[in-house]
Amino acid sequence: VVLAVGRLVAEKNLERLARAARSVGARLVCVGDGPYRDRLVALGASCPGVATWETLPWWHRWAAVYALPSFTEGQPKALLEAMASGLPCAVSSAVTGIVEAGRTALTFPPESDERMVSVLYTLLSDRHVASTLGRNAREAALAYDYRKILPQEIAVVEGAR
């Protein structure tokens, strides 16, 4: 199972993820809601709806991989939660913040079908790579200090005035 958590919208690039998951024989589960729900279901994804924070750990334990293929993204809380659970993560290179490519997640350009498929295949078929990335992701998430990133986020908001 490949898990994605969040809004089901174009920006999240979930249609491409659904096709990539299908091509490697994985089941995509998109926890969340949004206007792309029916499109994702048509592509074979399961979309059970919004999950409460109490149930997210269950979803993380059930999945083999967490994926965040967004075209744009900042420091997503859903990614931190997946990393804290020790899930190996497949993440778009558009994601900033805690991701260290090749150490805490495998990354791919959000527009690259081929690279996304390759990353998913690696995480689903190579237990050593997946467990090492999951362990590193958990360590990074547990060491994460919001006070380090908060000044950067404040600057972005203030710059938007």
mmCIF file of C-alpha atoms in Angstrom:
data_model
loop_
_atom_site.group_PDB
_atom_site.id
_atom_site.type_symbol
_atom_site.label_atom_id
_atom_site.label_comp_id
_atom_site.label_asym_id
_atom_site.label_seq_id
_atom_site.Cartn_x
_atom_site.Cartn_y
_atom_site.Cartn_z
ATOM 1 C CA VAL A 1 0.000 0.000 0.000
ATOM 2 C CA VAL A 2 1.203 3.469 -0.930
ATOM 3 C CA LEU A 3 -0.348 6.093 1.346
ATOM 4 C CA ALA A 4 -1.003 9.767 0.645
ATOM 5 C CA VAL A 5 -2.637 12.049 3.211
ATOM 6 C CA GLY A 6 -4.057 15.475 2.453
ATOM 7 C CA ARG A 7 -6.308 17.457 0.176
ATOM 8 C CA LEU A 8 -7.294 15.692 -3.040
ATOM 9 C CA VAL A 9 -6.527 18.576 -5.405
ATOM 10 C CA ALA A 10 -4.524 19.116 -8.612
ATOM 11 C CA GLU A 11 -1.558 20.677 -6.777
ATOM 12 C CA LYS A 12 -0.937 17.403 -4.929
ATOM 13 C CA ASN A 13 -0.215 15.524 -8.199
ATOM 14 C CA LEU A 14 -2.133 12.466 -7.052
ATOM 15 C CA GLU A 15 -3.338 11.390 -10.495
ATOM 16 C CA ARG A 16 0.278 10.838 -11.530
ATOM 17 C CA LEU A 17 0.869 8.984 -8.252
ATOM 18 C CA ALA A 18 -2.165 6.748 -8.899
ATOM 19 C CA ARG A 19 -0.811 5.780 -12.329
ATOM 20 C CA ALA A 20 2.691 5.187 -10.917
ATOM 21 C CA ALA A 21 1.376 3.038 -8.056
ATOM 22 C CA ARG A 22 -0.709 0.976 -10.461
ATOM 23 C CA SER A 23 2.296 0.448 -12.738
ATOM 24 C CA VAL A 24 4.314 -1.116 -9.888
ATOM 25 C CA GLY A 25 1.401 -3.243 -8.693
ATOM 26 C CA ALA A 26 0.741 -1.206 -5.560
ATOM 27 C CA ARG A 27 -2.543 -0.043 -4.098
ATOM 28 C CA LEU A 28 -2.813 3.711 -3.565
ATOM 29 C CA VAL A 29 -4.823 4.917 -0.580
ATOM 30 C CA CYS A 30 -5.536 8.653 -0.442
ATOM 31 C CA VAL A 31 -6.712 9.692 3.012
ATOM 32 C CA GLY A 32 -8.402 13.069 2.725
ATOM 33 C CA ASP A 33 -11.042 14.729 0.611
ATOM 34 C CA GLY A 34 -11.331 17.117 -2.268
ATOM 35 C CA PRO A 35 -12.516 17.635 -5.832
ATOM 36 C CA TYR A 36 -10.146 15.006 -7.300
ATOM 37 C CA ARG A 37 -11.643 12.134 -5.311
ATOM 38 C CA ASP A 38 -13.690 10.698 -8.201
ATOM 39 C CA ARG A 39 -10.743 11.004 -10.620
ATOM 40 C CA LEU A 40 -8.525 9.089 -8.220
ATOM 41 C CA VAL A 41 -11.091 6.366 -7.659
ATOM 42 C CA ALA A 42 -11.432 6.022 -11.452
ATOM 43 C CA LEU A 43 -7.666 5.454 -11.575
ATOM 44 C CA GLY A 44 -7.934 2.653 -9.003
ATOM 45 C CA ALA A 45 -7.100 4.536 -5.803
ATOM 46 C CA SER A 46 -8.999 4.015 -2.582
ATOM 47 C CA CYS A 47 -10.218 7.263 -1.030
ATOM 48 C CA PRO A 48 -11.711 6.517 2.395
ATOM 49 C CA GLY A 49 -12.174 10.182 3.299
ATOM 50 C CA VAL A 50 -10.767 12.372 6.022
ATOM 51 C CA ALA A 51 -9.120 10.666 8.987
ATOM 52 C CA THR A 52 -9.011 11.997 12.513
ATOM 53 C CA TRP A 53 -5.618 12.584 14.080
ATOM 54 C CA GLU A 54 -6.258 9.623 16.381
ATOM 55 C CA THR A 55 -6.546 7.212 13.444
ATOM 56 C CA LEU A 56 -3.553 8.423 11.401
ATOM 57 C CA PRO A 57 -1.077 6.122 13.203
ATOM 58 C CA TRP A 58 -3.177 3.144 12.089
ATOM 59 C CA TRP A 59 -2.935 4.258 8.454
ATOM 60 C CA HIS A 60 0.820 4.704 8.815
ATOM 61 C CA ARG A 61 1.267 1.214 10.277
ATOM 62 C CA TRP A 62 -0.846 -0.279 7.499
ATOM 63 C CA ALA A 63 1.064 1.330 4.612
ATOM 64 C CA ALA A 64 4.385 0.244 3.127
ATOM 65 C CA VAL A 65 5.286 3.679 1.704
ATOM 66 C CA TYR A 66 4.190 7.265 2.224
ATOM 67 C CA ALA A 67 4.099 9.436 -0.911
ATOM 68 C CA LEU A 68 3.956 13.193 -1.309
ATOM 69 C CA PRO A 69 4.189 14.008 -5.049
ATOM 70 C CA SER A 70 3.080 17.663 -4.837
ATOM 71 C CA PHE A 71 3.973 20.248 -7.466
ATOM 72 C CA THR A 72 4.407 22.819 -4.672
ATOM 73 C CA GLU A 73 4.737 22.247 -0.966
ATOM 74 C CA GLY A 74 6.270 23.856 2.078
ATOM 75 C CA GLN A 75 6.840 21.971 5.307
ATOM 76 C CA PRO A 76 3.872 19.590 5.373
ATOM 77 C CA LYS A 77 2.714 18.289 8.735
ATOM 78 C CA ALA A 78 1.435 15.081 7.100
ATOM 79 C CA LEU A 79 4.967 14.295 5.927
ATOM 80 C CA LEU A 80 6.405 14.882 9.402
ATOM 81 C CA GLU A 81 3.803 12.517 10.842
ATOM 82 C CA ALA A 82 4.620 9.805 8.286
ATOM 83 C CA MET A 83 8.342 10.229 8.891
ATOM 84 C CA ALA A 84 7.845 10.059 12.671
ATOM 85 C CA SER A 85 6.077 6.743 12.171
ATOM 86 C CA GLY A 86 9.138 5.367 10.391
ATOM 87 C CA LEU A 87 7.519 5.027 6.986
ATOM 88 C CA PRO A 88 9.868 5.173 4.008
ATOM 89 C CA CYS A 89 8.841 8.238 1.996
ATOM 90 C CA ALA A 90 8.678 9.006 -1.723
ATOM 91 C CA VAL A 91 8.671 12.784 -1.992
ATOM 92 C CA SER A 92 8.563 15.345 -4.766
ATOM 93 C CA SER A 93 11.669 17.485 -5.099
ATOM 94 C CA ALA A 94 9.307 20.470 -4.661
ATOM 95 C CA VAL A 95 8.991 19.639 -0.951
ATOM 96 C CA THR A 96 11.228 21.767 1.231
ATOM 97 C CA GLY A 97 12.292 21.609 4.830
ATOM 98 C CA ILE A 98 13.026 18.344 6.581
ATOM 99 C CA VAL A 99 13.615 16.150 3.514
ATOM 100 C CA GLU A 100 17.199 15.126 2.860
ATOM 101 C CA ALA A 101 17.170 13.418 -0.525
ATOM 102 C CA GLY A 102 18.566 9.903 -0.308
ATOM 103 C CA ARG A 103 18.773 9.989 3.494
ATOM 104 C CA THR A 104 15.265 10.658 4.870
ATOM 105 C CA ALA A 105 13.340 10.098 1.624
ATOM 106 C CA LEU A 106 13.749 9.205 -2.016
ATOM 107 C CA THR A 107 12.858 12.153 -4.215
ATOM 108 C CA PHE A 108 11.706 12.684 -7.771
ATOM 109 C CA PRO A 109 10.786 15.646 -9.969
ATOM 110 C CA PRO A 110 6.993 16.046 -9.662
ATOM 111 C CA GLU A 111 6.542 15.969 -13.438
ATOM 112 C CA SER A 112 8.595 12.781 -13.979
ATOM 113 C CA ASP A 113 6.467 9.662 -14.355
ATOM 114 C CA GLU A 114 9.546 7.509 -14.897
ATOM 115 C CA ARG A 115 11.398 8.674 -11.788
ATOM 116 C CA MET A 116 8.270 8.433 -9.604
ATOM 117 C CA VAL A 117 7.743 4.849 -10.744
ATOM 118 C CA SER A 118 11.399 4.048 -10.079
ATOM 119 C CA VAL A 119 11.277 5.491 -6.552
ATOM 120 C CA LEU A 120 8.079 3.608 -5.682
ATOM 121 C CA TYR A 121 9.484 0.380 -7.092
ATOM 122 C CA THR A 122 12.677 0.760 -5.052
ATOM 123 C CA LEU A 123 10.843 1.466 -1.794
ATOM 124 C CA LEU A 124 8.418 -1.420 -2.309
ATOM 125 C CA SER A 125 10.983 -4.000 -3.431
ATOM 126 C CA ASP A 126 14.192 -3.223 -1.525
ATOM 127 C CA ARG A 127 13.608 -3.832 2.187
ATOM 128 C CA HIS A 128 17.082 -2.624 3.143
ATOM 129 C CA VAL A 129 16.664 0.739 1.412
ATOM 130 C CA ALA A 130 13.110 1.137 2.750
ATOM 131 C CA SER A 131 14.033 0.306 6.351
ATOM 132 C CA THR A 132 17.117 2.545 6.306
ATOM 133 C CA LEU A 133 15.133 5.482 4.926
ATOM 134 C CA GLY A 134 12.312 4.858 7.398
ATOM 135 C CA ARG A 135 14.730 4.774 10.322
ATOM 136 C CA ASN A 136 16.490 7.962 9.145
ATOM 137 C CA ALA A 137 13.142 9.666 8.552
ATOM 138 C CA ARG A 138 11.976 8.823 12.061
ATOM 139 C CA GLU A 139 15.188 10.143 13.611
ATOM 140 C CA ALA A 140 14.914 13.396 11.623
ATOM 141 C CA ALA A 141 11.242 13.859 12.521
ATOM 142 C CA LEU A 142 11.851 13.237 16.209
ATOM 143 C CA ALA A 143 14.732 15.744 16.168
ATOM 144 C CA TYR A 144 12.673 18.308 14.248
ATOM 145 C CA ASP A 145 12.422 21.615 16.056
ATOM 146 C CA TYR A 146 9.683 23.898 14.777
ATOM 147 C CA ARG A 147 11.514 26.861 16.305
ATOM 148 C CA LYS A 148 14.224 26.513 13.643
ATOM 149 C CA ILE A 149 11.797 26.707 10.703
ATOM 150 C CA LEU A 150 9.294 29.120 12.251
ATOM 151 C CA PRO A 151 11.326 32.296 11.504
ATOM 152 C CA GLN A 152 11.511 31.291 7.818
ATOM 153 C CA GLU A 153 7.759 30.697 7.691
ATOM 154 C CA ILE A 154 7.080 34.050 9.368
ATOM 155 C CA ALA A 155 9.295 35.784 6.796
ATOM 156 C CA VAL A 156 7.327 34.201 3.954
ATOM 157 C CA VAL A 157 4.018 35.357 5.440
ATOM 158 C CA GLU A 158 5.308 38.853 6.111
ATOM 159 C CA GLY A 159 6.716 39.040 2.577
ATOM 160 C CA ALA A 160 3.256 38.319 1.173
ATOM 161 C CA ARG A 161 1.766 41.495 2.615
#
